[in-house]
């Protein structure tokens, strides 16, 4: 048995209206240059460089159209990627927790990012704030570096090497 998947796609193109108008005709949509995300499993979003073709004249789209006409779009099983996917899901669908590792693994592995860039999403919380140290500082309006009280008046910025009457 084959597992057929549907994917929710966020369109940010001018073709959005055309696709909505043709939705009842079940068009085949080919999209190049999508951003793949991990929102609730897998998500796809168009970019400014994305190209969307409606009913393209390709062998793949002809094969898909033929399948649709032969079976009237009926399939035995269809899962929607992006919702209700659990780590134990059948059929090889990757869950959003598939490649989860601990932060200690990331910081102790010097080979990460050598071949290609590595990106991480980290969820953390603050467990301690030093009460004797302030959490913010007054900053220069020009360069946003920390300022100190000037001897005469105003504020001194080491980055710009100048006095200013105001700071942010």
XYZ file of C-alpha atoms in Angstrom, residues 119-123:
5
model
C 21.086 26.013 12.060
C 19.409 25.441 15.390
C 16.229 26.420 17.154
C 16.655 26.531 20.899
C 13.919 26.743 23.480
